[in-house]
Amino acid sequence: MGVGKVWLVGAGPGDIGLFTLKGMEVLNQAEVVVYDSLVGQGVLSKVPASVKLINVGKRANHHTMPQEEINKVLLEEALKGYRVVRLKGGDPFLFGRGGEELELLKENGIPYEVVPGVTSPLSVPAYNGIPVTHRDFCSSLHIITGHKRAGEDYDIDFEALVRTKGTLVFLMGVSALEDIMNGLLGCGMDPDMPAAILQKGTTADQKRIVATVSTLKAEVERQGIETPAIIVVGKVCTLADKFAWYEELPLAGWKVLVTRPKNMISKTAAALREKGAEVLELPAIRTEALEDNTLIREALDRIGDYQWLVFTSPTGVDVFFREMQDYGKDIRALGMIKAAAIGEGTRKKLAERGILADLMPEVYDGDSLGEALAAVLEGTEKVLIPRAEKGNENLVKLIEKTGAQADDIPTYHTIYESSALIDEKKELESGSIDCVVFTSASTVRGFVEGTKCEDYSGILAACIGKQTKAAADAYGMKTYMAEKATIDSLISLVVRMKAEEDK
């Protein structure tokens, strides 16, 4: 194995939507990911499952790993021949010590690239309606680190900053807010100059306090603030209420956990983010085709004997057609067979394969599918149901009541999984998750298996249908059910749930 390569990748301020396309491309090809505590959870949830993870997380006054050690880790992993991604909150070259990490790599001839990230001094004010420059107020922007070593004075020329008459953005300065404000006041800044502190910008915990240089400290003590946060000083802060847009979105301020299988998450997550939610994508389950495919291949050998092909999930469609292709058959083998789909997602999957569903129930669940089939079956048909290992047993009973024969063949099974990067149990117990979205009973079971909490009564659960709601009810969750078993209806439900909770 030759020498590897290192990518310094800026993960942005928190919102996964602000992670760059190049950053995602590089991350998807990583073999080792070295990350810190300022990387947003949305980005962490996109880290491929196969990579080696190294947490070098740092917070003020608490260093998991000294900077010199981090530099060595990058070198050592690259020397082993790996593609190493160093994920850094914000931008690697803005107070991210990216230059220090490159020095050792350069000395040892390790190839590297830098992928810039969306940086908080621009993005966080933007999410709070504060343009950092505005022709009516200022013509310059200055970004300053508010961090200083214990017992030392600031190495900041406050007098020069005051003279610029520009917007000032202080990063890592919350603990030294009073010193910074006094430094500006002591060098002649107008005590009534607008100033703001912006907490956890671009996430569900976003909060802002707008005051003046002379009153901001008192307001922070009164209203409270959490880190990370940035300080903005300048007349542009007065525009916050006028230009604020993020909190106008219906799900702003809500952190929603989505539990769908990984290959089906993106549409749900994207729709929730469009409404303003911070979405944590943590698949509770994944599906795998069964290794023993004898039964389905035997069914394919006599496919002409069947009058109906019944699908109960989009995954069932994918697995069936993949199995058919692997067995050397294509869509022509299906002849005049009729197809039934449990719901809209399954119907769309069939359409992608060139098959228009002949039957789909009005209510998208197994019982309704069985009843709809029973209404059209004459009692002499043979029905093939390729589906999950443990499916709704009533579906088969309803079909066989008509006299028809149902071959219920398992083609894939469900595996419960949990995140290696995000402590779901801690997230739930700390109350940071406002709502959990469930799209099947198996995702409920996978979620419980992965979190193992003692009490689920505090969980607000948005459920796609009856069986999903029943599974969540069994664990004592506070459940709500979508009007229709569609993603659009589920998103509308979450919006209604938030409106109800906000009352």
Short mmCIF file of C-alpha atoms in Angstrom, two decimals:
data_model
loop_
_atom_site.label_atom_id
_atom_site.label_comp_id
_atom_site.label_asym_id
_atom_site.label_seq_id
_atom_site.Cartn_x
_atom_site.Cartn_y
_atom_site.Cartn_z
CA MET A 1 0.00 0.00 0.00
CA GLY A 2 1.42 3.40 -1.00
CA VAL A 3 1.11 6.75 0.74
CA GLY A 4 -2.46 7.94 1.24
CA LYS A 5 -3.89 11.40 1.07
CA VAL A 6 -5.50 13.87 3.48
CA TRP A 7 -8.45 16.16 2.83
CA LEU A 8 -9.12 19.02 5.27
CA VAL A 9 -12.87 19.43 4.91
CA GLY A 10 -14.93 22.29 6.36
CA ALA A 11 -18.20 20.84 7.66
CA GLY A 12 -19.97 24.20 7.89
CA PRO A 13 -21.89 25.68 10.84
CA GLY A 14 -24.33 22.84 11.55
CA ASP A 15 -27.12 22.74 8.97
CA ILE A 16 -26.36 19.76 6.69
CA GLY A 17 -27.72 21.80 3.77
CA LEU A 18 -24.68 24.07 4.11
CA PHE A 19 -22.20 21.20 3.75
CA THR A 20 -20.58 21.61 0.33
CA LEU A 21 -21.05 19.25 -2.60
CA LYS A 22 -17.30 18.68 -2.77
CA GLY A 23 -17.19 17.97 0.97
CA MET A 24 -19.88 15.29 0.55
CA GLU A 25 -18.11 13.79 -2.46
CA VAL A 26 -14.81 13.51 -0.55
CA LEU A 27 -16.54 12.17 2.59
CA ASN A 28 -18.25 9.41 0.59
CA GLN A 29 -14.84 8.15 -0.57
CA ALA A 30 -13.11 8.35 2.83
CA GLU A 31 -11.48 5.37 4.53
CA VAL A 32 -10.62 7.22 7.76
CA VAL A 33 -12.58 10.15 9.22
CA VAL A 34 -10.98 12.33 11.91
CA TYR A 35 -13.65 14.62 13.40
CA ASP A 36 -14.18 17.06 16.25
CA SER A 37 -17.05 18.17 18.47
CA LEU A 38 -17.96 21.20 16.38
CA VAL A 39 -18.98 19.11 13.37
CA GLY A 40 -22.77 19.21 13.06
CA GLN A 41 -24.77 16.04 13.70
CA GLY A 42 -26.31 16.27 10.24
CA VAL A 43 -22.87 15.94 8.67
CA LEU A 44 -21.83 13.18 11.10
CA SER A 45 -24.89 11.16 10.09
CA LYS A 46 -23.58 11.17 6.50
CA VAL A 47 -20.26 9.51 7.41
CA PRO A 48 -20.14 6.12 5.61
CA ALA A 49 -20.60 3.12 7.92
CA SER A 50 -17.46 1.39 6.64
CA VAL A 51 -14.89 4.05 7.65
CA LYS A 52 -12.50 4.05 10.59
CA LEU A 53 -13.59 6.82 13.02
CA ILE A 54 -11.23 8.89 15.15
CA ASN A 55 -12.79 11.44 17.51
CA VAL A 56 -10.40 14.27 18.42
CA GLY A 57 -13.22 16.49 19.72
CA LYS A 58 -12.31 19.66 21.51
CA ARG A 59 -14.27 22.21 23.53
CA ALA A 60 -13.00 25.27 25.39
CA ASN A 61 -10.77 24.15 28.30
CA HIS A 62 -11.40 20.48 27.50
CA HIS A 63 -9.10 18.92 24.94
CA THR A 64 -9.74 15.31 24.05
CA MET A 65 -6.52 15.30 22.05
CA PRO A 66 -3.79 18.01 21.90
CA GLN A 67 -3.34 19.66 18.50
CA GLU A 68 0.13 18.14 18.08
CA GLU A 69 -1.38 14.67 18.51
CA ILE A 70 -4.09 15.41 15.93
CA ASN A 71 -1.39 16.41 13.45
CA LYS A 72 0.40 13.09 14.10
CA VAL A 73 -2.81 11.07 13.69
CA LEU A 74 -3.37 12.55 10.23
CA LEU A 75 0.23 11.76 9.27
CA GLU A 76 0.13 8.20 10.63
CA GLU A 77 -3.15 7.30 8.90
CA ALA A 78 -1.96 8.75 5.59
CA LEU A 79 1.34 6.83 5.86
CA LYS A 80 -0.72 3.63 6.14
CA GLY A 81 -2.07 4.44 2.67
CA TYR A 82 -5.57 5.57 3.65
CA ARG A 83 -7.80 8.27 2.19
CA VAL A 84 -8.12 10.45 5.32
CA VAL A 85 -10.80 13.10 5.78
CA ARG A 86 -10.24 15.61 8.58
CA LEU A 87 -13.73 16.99 9.23
CA LYS A 88 -13.65 20.40 10.92
CA GLY A 89 -16.55 22.58 12.03
CA GLY A 90 -16.93 25.70 9.89
CA ASP A 91 -13.94 26.34 7.64
CA PRO A 92 -10.53 24.68 8.16
CA PHE A 93 -8.57 27.90 7.67
CA LEU A 94 -10.65 30.27 9.82
CA PHE A 95 -9.43 29.79 13.40
CA GLY A 96 -9.54 26.06 12.63
CA ARG A 97 -5.78 25.49 12.95
CA GLY A 98 -5.85 23.91 9.51
CA GLY A 99 -2.48 25.44 8.65
CA GLU A 100 -0.86 23.66 11.60
CA GLU A 101 -2.29 20.32 10.47
CA LEU A 102 -0.87 20.80 6.97
CA GLU A 103 2.67 21.67 8.13
CA LEU A 104 3.50 18.14 9.28
CA LEU A 105 1.91 16.64 6.16
CA LYS A 106 3.96 18.95 3.94
CA GLU A 107 7.19 18.09 5.78
CA ASN A 108 6.56 14.38 5.19
CA GLY A 109 5.49 14.64 1.55
CA ILE A 110 1.87 13.62 2.16
CA PRO A 111 -0.50 14.86 -0.58
CA TYR A 112 -3.45 16.89 0.67
CA GLU A 113 -6.36 19.07 -0.40
CA VAL A 114 -8.38 21.71 1.41
CA VAL A 115 -12.16 21.82 0.97
CA PRO A 116 -13.41 25.17 2.30
CA GLY A 117 -16.51 25.21 4.48
CA VAL A 118 -19.37 27.67 4.97
CA THR A 119 -18.15 29.73 7.89
CA SER A 120 -20.20 30.81 10.94
CA PRO A 121 -19.33 34.55 10.92
CA LEU A 122 -21.23 34.83 7.62
CA SER A 123 -23.83 32.06 7.82
CA VAL A 124 -25.02 32.40 11.42
CA PRO A 125 -25.84 36.14 11.10
CA ALA A 126 -27.54 35.33 7.77
CA TYR A 127 -29.79 32.75 9.49
CA ASN A 128 -30.69 35.48 11.99
CA GLY A 129 -31.54 38.12 9.39
CA ILE A 130 -28.30 40.07 9.94
CA PRO A 131 -26.40 41.02 6.78
CA VAL A 132 -22.79 41.46 7.93
CA THR A 133 -22.37 44.26 5.38
CA HIS A 134 -24.94 46.80 4.24
CA ARG A 135 -24.17 49.92 2.23
CA ASP A 136 -26.22 52.14 4.59
CA PHE A 137 -24.31 51.01 7.68
CA CYS A 138 -20.76 49.82 7.01
CA SER A 139 -18.18 49.06 4.37
CA SER A 140 -16.01 46.48 6.13
CA LEU A 141 -16.21 43.23 8.08
CA HIS A 142 -13.71 42.06 10.71
CA ILE A 143 -13.57 38.56 12.17
CA ILE A 144 -11.75 38.20 15.48
CA THR A 145 -11.15 35.26 17.79
CA GLY A 146 -12.48 35.96 21.27
CA HIS A 147 -10.52 33.05 22.70
CA LYS A 148 -7.53 33.82 24.92
CA ARG A 149 -5.24 31.75 27.09
CA ALA A 150 -6.03 31.69 30.81
CA GLY A 151 -4.42 34.53 32.73
CA GLU A 152 -3.33 36.45 29.62
CA ASP A 153 -4.59 39.75 28.21
CA TYR A 154 -6.20 40.03 24.80
CA ASP A 155 -3.89 40.52 21.87
CA ILE A 156 -6.57 42.60 20.17
CA ASP A 157 -6.22 46.20 19.02
CA PHE A 158 -9.64 47.37 20.17
CA GLU A 159 -8.83 50.94 19.23
CA ALA A 160 -8.17 49.95 15.60
CA LEU A 161 -11.40 47.92 15.51
CA VAL A 162 -13.45 50.87 16.76
CA ARG A 163 -11.87 53.12 14.11
CA THR A 164 -12.91 50.82 11.24
CA LYS A 165 -16.61 51.59 11.87
CA GLY A 166 -17.24 48.13 10.35
CA THR A 167 -19.11 45.06 11.49
CA LEU A 168 -17.16 43.08 14.09
CA VAL A 169 -17.70 39.34 14.54
CA PHE A 170 -16.08 37.63 17.54
CA LEU A 171 -15.81 33.84 17.52
CA MET A 172 -15.28 31.77 20.69
CA GLY A 173 -15.84 34.81 22.86
CA VAL A 174 -18.88 33.96 25.01
CA SER A 175 -16.92 33.40 28.23
CA ALA A 176 -15.09 36.69 27.66
CA LEU A 177 -18.12 38.74 26.55
CA GLU A 178 -17.67 41.33 29.31
CA ASP A 179 -13.94 41.80 28.53
CA ILE A 180 -14.67 42.25 24.83
CA MET A 181 -17.45 44.79 25.37
CA ASN A 182 -15.32 46.71 27.91
CA GLY A 183 -12.39 46.68 25.48
CA LEU A 184 -14.55 48.32 22.80
CA LEU A 185 -16.13 50.81 25.21
CA GLY A 186 -12.71 51.71 26.64
CA CYS A 187 -11.51 52.64 23.15
CA GLY A 188 -14.37 54.99 22.44
CA MET A 189 -17.15 52.87 20.94
CA ASP A 190 -20.61 54.38 21.34
CA PRO A 191 -22.29 52.60 24.29
CA ASP A 192 -25.50 52.48 22.21
CA MET A 193 -23.84 50.65 19.31
CA PRO A 194 -26.07 47.63 18.49
CA ALA A 195 -24.60 44.25 19.43
CA ALA A 196 -25.93 40.71 19.28
CA ILE A 197 -25.04 37.26 20.49
CA LEU A 198 -26.15 34.37 18.27
CA GLN A 199 -26.42 30.89 19.77
CA LYS A 200 -26.06 27.62 17.81
CA GLY A 201 -26.91 29.26 14.51
CA THR A 202 -28.40 27.20 11.63
CA THR A 203 -29.67 24.53 14.07
CA ALA A 204 -32.94 23.96 15.95
CA ASP A 205 -31.35 25.54 19.06
CA GLN A 206 -30.72 28.83 17.26
CA LYS A 207 -31.35 31.84 19.51
CA ARG A 208 -30.36 35.49 19.37
CA ILE A 209 -30.16 38.32 21.85
CA VAL A 210 -29.90 41.82 20.36
CA ALA A 211 -28.92 44.69 22.65
CA THR A 212 -26.11 47.27 22.70
CA VAL A 213 -22.41 47.11 23.56
CA SER A 214 -23.17 48.49 27.02
CA THR A 215 -26.20 46.25 27.74
CA LEU A 216 -25.45 42.93 25.98
CA LYS A 217 -23.73 41.34 29.00
CA ALA A 218 -26.70 42.11 31.27
CA GLU A 219 -29.15 40.79 28.67
CA VAL A 220 -27.20 37.54 28.31
CA GLU A 221 -27.28 37.08 32.10
CA ARG A 222 -31.03 37.70 32.06
CA GLN A 223 -31.98 35.54 29.06
CA GLY A 224 -29.19 32.92 29.11
CA ILE A 225 -27.07 31.67 26.25
CA GLU A 226 -25.38 28.38 25.34
CA THR A 227 -22.20 27.76 23.40
CA PRO A 228 -21.18 27.69 20.66
CA ALA A 229 -22.25 31.26 19.97
CA ILE A 230 -20.84 34.25 18.12
CA ILE A 231 -20.89 37.95 18.97
CA VAL A 232 -21.75 40.54 16.33
CA VAL A 233 -21.17 44.26 16.87
CA GLY A 234 -22.41 46.89 14.44
CA LYS A 235 -25.43 48.81 13.17
CA VAL A 236 -26.42 45.85 10.98
CA CYS A 237 -27.69 44.09 14.13
CA THR A 238 -30.73 46.39 14.07
CA LEU A 239 -31.91 44.62 10.90
CA ALA A 240 -32.35 41.25 12.63
CA ASP A 241 -36.07 41.55 13.38
CA LYS A 242 -36.82 43.06 9.98
CA PHE A 243 -34.94 40.47 7.91
CA ALA A 244 -35.34 37.36 10.11
CA TRP A 245 -36.58 34.47 7.98
CA TYR A 246 -35.50 31.21 9.59
CA GLU A 247 -37.91 31.39 12.53
CA GLU A 248 -40.78 32.10 10.12
CA LEU A 249 -40.54 28.54 8.76
CA PRO A 250 -43.21 26.24 10.26
CA LEU A 251 -40.76 23.73 11.79
CA ALA A 252 -38.02 26.20 12.83
CA GLY A 253 -36.75 25.36 16.30
CA TRP A 254 -37.69 21.69 16.05
CA LYS A 255 -35.18 18.87 15.93
CA VAL A 256 -36.73 15.85 14.24
CA LEU A 257 -35.30 12.34 14.27
CA VAL A 258 -36.02 10.34 11.11
CA THR A 259 -35.76 6.57 11.44
CA ARG A 260 -36.41 5.25 7.91
CA PRO A 261 -34.10 2.69 6.29
CA LYS A 262 -31.00 4.55 5.06
CA ASN A 263 -31.76 4.21 1.35
CA MET A 264 -35.21 5.79 1.85
CA ILE A 265 -34.43 8.68 4.19
CA SER A 266 -33.46 11.55 1.92
CA LYS A 267 -36.90 12.56 0.61
CA THR A 268 -38.44 12.64 4.09
CA ALA A 269 -35.48 14.53 5.56
CA ALA A 270 -35.40 17.03 2.68
CA ALA A 271 -39.11 17.78 3.05
CA LEU A 272 -38.74 18.36 6.80
CA ARG A 273 -35.71 20.62 6.28
CA GLU A 274 -37.62 22.63 3.72
CA LYS A 275 -40.11 23.40 6.49
CA GLY A 276 -37.26 24.58 8.77
CA ALA A 277 -36.62 21.51 10.95
CA GLU A 278 -33.17 20.37 11.97
CA VAL A 279 -33.24 16.73 10.89
CA LEU A 280 -31.18 13.99 12.44
CA GLU A 281 -31.07 11.05 10.03
CA LEU A 282 -30.44 7.96 12.10
CA PRO A 283 -31.65 4.82 10.34
CA ALA A 284 -33.09 2.39 12.90
CA ILE A 285 -33.12 -0.47 10.44
CA ARG A 286 -31.54 -1.69 7.25
CA THR A 287 -32.79 -4.38 4.94
CA GLU A 288 -30.82 -7.25 3.44
CA ALA A 289 -31.87 -9.77 0.84
CA LEU A 290 -31.97 -13.31 2.23
CA GLU A 291 -28.94 -15.42 1.31
CA ASP A 292 -31.12 -18.47 0.74
CA ASN A 293 -33.18 -17.47 -2.31
CA THR A 294 -34.35 -20.99 -3.20
CA LEU A 295 -38.07 -20.32 -2.59
CA ILE A 296 -38.27 -17.18 -4.71
CA ARG A 297 -36.34 -18.82 -7.55
CA GLU A 298 -38.70 -21.78 -7.46
CA ALA A 299 -41.60 -19.32 -7.68
CA LEU A 300 -39.91 -17.59 -10.64
CA ASP A 301 -39.65 -20.96 -12.40
CA ARG A 302 -43.44 -21.26 -12.29
CA ILE A 303 -44.27 -17.54 -12.51
CA GLY A 304 -46.78 -18.27 -15.30
CA ASP A 305 -48.98 -20.11 -12.75
CA TYR A 306 -49.66 -16.90 -10.78
CA GLN A 307 -52.44 -14.42 -11.53
CA TRP A 308 -51.37 -11.80 -8.95
CA LEU A 309 -48.05 -10.43 -7.72
CA VAL A 310 -48.44 -8.54 -4.43
CA PHE A 311 -45.90 -6.07 -3.01
CA THR A 312 -46.05 -4.69 0.53
CA SER A 313 -43.05 -2.31 0.44
CA PRO A 314 -40.72 -0.46 -1.98
CA THR A 315 -37.88 -2.67 -0.68
CA GLY A 316 -39.88 -5.77 -1.65
CA VAL A 317 -40.08 -4.46 -5.23
CA ASP A 318 -36.33 -3.77 -5.40
CA VAL A 319 -35.35 -7.16 -3.98
CA PHE A 320 -37.77 -9.11 -6.20
CA PHE A 321 -36.60 -7.52 -9.45
CA ARG A 322 -32.94 -7.78 -8.46
CA GLU A 323 -33.47 -11.47 -7.72
CA MET A 324 -35.27 -11.93 -11.01
CA GLN A 325 -32.43 -10.26 -12.92
CA ASP A 326 -29.77 -12.31 -11.09
CA TYR A 327 -31.70 -15.44 -12.08
CA GLY A 328 -31.51 -14.43 -15.74
CA LYS A 329 -35.09 -13.25 -16.18
CA ASP A 330 -36.51 -9.85 -17.08
CA ILE A 331 -39.94 -8.17 -17.08
CA ARG A 332 -41.11 -10.29 -20.04
CA ALA A 333 -41.17 -13.35 -17.77
CA LEU A 334 -44.12 -11.82 -15.87
CA GLY A 335 -46.47 -12.08 -18.86
CA MET A 336 -50.05 -11.01 -18.03
CA ILE A 337 -49.70 -11.21 -14.25
CA LYS A 338 -51.52 -8.46 -12.32
CA ALA A 339 -49.70 -6.40 -9.70
CA ALA A 340 -50.94 -5.00 -6.38
CA ALA A 341 -49.12 -2.35 -4.35
CA ILE A 342 -49.69 -1.54 -0.67
CA GLY A 343 -49.25 2.22 -1.16
CA GLU A 344 -47.92 5.15 -3.11
CA GLY A 345 -44.19 4.50 -2.53
CA THR A 346 -44.53 0.87 -3.63
CA ARG A 347 -46.66 1.89 -6.64
CA LYS A 348 -43.94 4.33 -7.75
CA LYS A 349 -41.26 1.64 -7.43
CA LEU A 350 -43.31 -0.65 -9.66
CA ALA A 351 -43.80 2.15 -12.19
CA GLU A 352 -40.01 2.62 -12.33
CA ARG A 353 -39.81 -1.04 -13.41
CA GLY A 354 -42.37 -0.48 -16.17
CA ILE A 355 -45.35 -1.98 -14.30
CA LEU A 356 -48.48 -0.01 -13.52
CA ALA A 357 -50.22 -1.34 -10.41
CA ASP A 358 -53.64 -2.87 -11.06
CA LEU A 359 -54.69 -2.47 -7.45
CA MET A 360 -53.82 -0.19 -4.53
CA PRO A 361 -55.99 0.19 -1.41
CA GLU A 362 -57.28 3.59 -0.28
CA VAL A 363 -55.69 3.04 3.14
CA TYR A 364 -52.05 1.98 2.83
CA ASP A 365 -51.71 -0.98 5.21
CA GLY A 366 -51.65 -4.78 5.06
CA ASP A 367 -55.24 -5.31 6.21
CA SER A 368 -56.63 -2.86 3.66
CA LEU A 369 -54.53 -4.45 0.92
CA GLY A 370 -55.90 -7.89 1.88
CA GLU A 371 -59.50 -6.60 1.88
CA ALA A 372 -59.05 -4.89 -1.51
CA LEU A 373 -57.62 -8.09 -3.00
CA ALA A 374 -60.37 -10.22 -1.44
CA ALA A 375 -62.96 -8.02 -3.18
CA VAL A 376 -61.57 -8.79 -6.67
CA LEU A 377 -60.37 -12.38 -6.27
CA GLU A 378 -62.69 -15.12 -7.56
CA GLY A 379 -61.20 -17.85 -5.36
CA THR A 380 -59.29 -19.82 -7.96
CA GLU A 381 -56.25 -17.58 -8.35
CA LYS A 382 -52.69 -18.11 -7.22
CA VAL A 383 -51.10 -15.10 -5.53
CA LEU A 384 -47.36 -14.53 -5.04
CA ILE A 385 -46.31 -12.25 -2.14
CA PRO A 386 -42.52 -11.64 -2.10
CA ARG A 387 -41.89 -9.57 1.03
CA ALA A 388 -40.15 -9.12 4.38
CA GLU A 389 -39.40 -12.13 6.57
CA LYS A 390 -41.96 -11.07 9.17
CA GLY A 391 -44.98 -9.54 7.44
CA ASN A 392 -48.61 -8.87 8.30
CA GLU A 393 -50.11 -12.38 8.76
CA ASN A 394 -53.66 -11.13 8.25
CA LEU A 395 -52.91 -10.29 4.61
CA VAL A 396 -52.52 -13.98 3.75
CA LYS A 397 -55.61 -14.98 5.79
CA LEU A 398 -57.79 -12.43 3.96
CA ILE A 399 -56.59 -13.73 0.57
CA GLU A 400 -57.04 -17.40 1.46
CA LYS A 401 -60.55 -16.78 2.84
CA THR A 402 -61.64 -16.29 -0.78
CA GLY A 403 -60.32 -19.73 -1.70
CA ALA A 404 -57.32 -18.32 -3.55
CA GLN A 405 -53.83 -19.73 -2.88
CA ALA A 406 -51.25 -17.33 -1.40
CA ASP A 407 -47.54 -18.12 -1.63
CA ASP A 408 -46.03 -15.87 1.04
CA ILE A 409 -42.28 -15.92 0.33
CA PRO A 410 -39.71 -14.04 2.46
CA THR A 411 -37.13 -12.30 0.25
CA TYR A 412 -35.42 -9.95 2.72
CA HIS A 413 -35.03 -9.43 6.44
CA THR A 414 -34.74 -6.41 8.67
CA ILE A 415 -31.65 -5.68 10.76
CA TYR A 416 -31.74 -3.19 13.62
CA GLU A 417 -28.86 -0.71 13.78
CA SER A 418 -27.74 2.35 15.72
CA SER A 419 -25.31 5.19 15.08
CA ALA A 420 -21.65 4.83 16.00
CA LEU A 421 -21.23 8.63 15.98
CA ILE A 422 -24.30 9.99 17.73
CA ASP A 423 -25.56 8.88 21.13
CA GLU A 424 -29.29 8.59 20.41
CA LYS A 425 -30.16 7.67 23.98
CA LYS A 426 -28.40 10.78 25.31
CA GLU A 427 -30.17 12.94 22.70
CA LEU A 428 -33.55 11.61 23.81
CA GLU A 429 -32.92 11.80 27.55
CA SER A 430 -31.57 15.36 27.30
CA GLY A 431 -34.78 16.42 25.57
CA SER A 432 -33.03 17.74 22.47
CA ILE A 433 -35.25 15.67 20.13
CA ASP A 434 -38.69 17.26 19.66
CA CYS A 435 -40.24 14.59 17.47
CA VAL A 436 -39.44 11.15 16.05
CA VAL A 437 -40.81 10.15 12.63
CA PHE A 438 -41.68 6.48 12.09
CA THR A 439 -42.54 5.01 8.69
CA SER A 440 -43.12 1.40 9.73
CA ALA A 441 -43.60 -0.77 12.80
CA SER A 442 -40.11 -2.21 12.23
CA THR A 443 -38.53 1.27 12.47
CA VAL A 444 -40.24 1.68 15.87
CA ARG A 445 -38.79 -1.62 17.06
CA GLY A 446 -35.36 -0.75 15.62
CA PHE A 447 -35.44 2.64 17.34
CA VAL A 448 -36.24 1.07 20.72
CA GLU A 449 -33.61 -1.63 20.20
CA GLY A 450 -30.99 1.03 19.39
CA THR A 451 -31.81 3.44 22.24
CA LYS A 452 -32.86 1.11 25.11
CA CYS A 453 -34.40 3.94 27.17
CA GLU A 454 -36.32 3.06 30.33
CA ASP A 455 -39.21 5.38 29.52
CA TYR A 456 -40.56 6.42 26.11
CA SER A 457 -43.60 8.33 27.37
CA GLY A 458 -41.94 11.67 26.62
CA ILE A 459 -41.41 10.83 22.93
CA LEU A 460 -43.63 12.63 20.41
CA ALA A 461 -44.07 10.08 17.61
CA ALA A 462 -45.30 10.93 14.11
CA CYS A 463 -46.52 7.64 12.61
CA ILE A 464 -47.34 6.87 8.98
CA GLY A 465 -50.16 4.39 9.63
CA LYS A 466 -52.16 2.19 12.01
CA GLN A 467 -49.62 -0.60 12.50
CA THR A 468 -46.79 1.89 13.03
CA LYS A 469 -48.88 3.82 15.57
CA ALA A 470 -49.80 0.57 17.39
CA ALA A 471 -46.10 -0.32 17.67
CA ALA A 472 -45.27 3.13 19.11
CA ASP A 473 -48.29 3.00 21.44
CA ALA A 474 -47.02 -0.29 22.83
CA TYR A 475 -43.95 1.53 24.16
CA GLY A 476 -46.02 4.32 25.71
CA MET A 477 -45.07 7.04 23.22
CA LYS A 478 -47.32 10.04 22.62
CA THR A 479 -48.45 9.11 19.12
CA TYR A 480 -49.99 10.93 16.18
CA MET A 481 -50.98 9.32 12.86
CA ALA A 482 -50.84 10.78 9.36
CA GLU A 483 -54.18 11.12 7.52
CA LYS A 484 -52.74 9.14 4.60
CA ALA A 485 -49.78 6.77 4.53
CA THR A 486 -47.71 9.09 2.34
CA ILE A 487 -44.60 11.14 3.06
CA ASP A 488 -46.41 14.40 2.21
CA SER A 489 -49.15 13.59 4.71
CA LEU A 490 -46.53 12.65 7.31
CA ILE A 491 -44.76 16.01 6.87
CA SER A 492 -48.09 17.85 7.25
CA LEU A 493 -48.68 15.87 10.45
CA VAL A 494 -45.33 16.99 11.93
CA VAL A 495 -46.21 20.64 11.12
CA ARG A 496 -49.57 20.23 12.91
CA MET A 497 -47.88 18.55 15.89
CA LYS A 498 -45.49 21.48 16.33
CA ALA A 499 -48.33 24.01 16.05
CA GLU A 500 -50.21 22.07 18.75
CA GLU A 501 -47.15 21.88 21.03
CA ASP A 502 -46.49 25.64 20.57
CA LYS A 503 -49.98 26.58 21.80
#
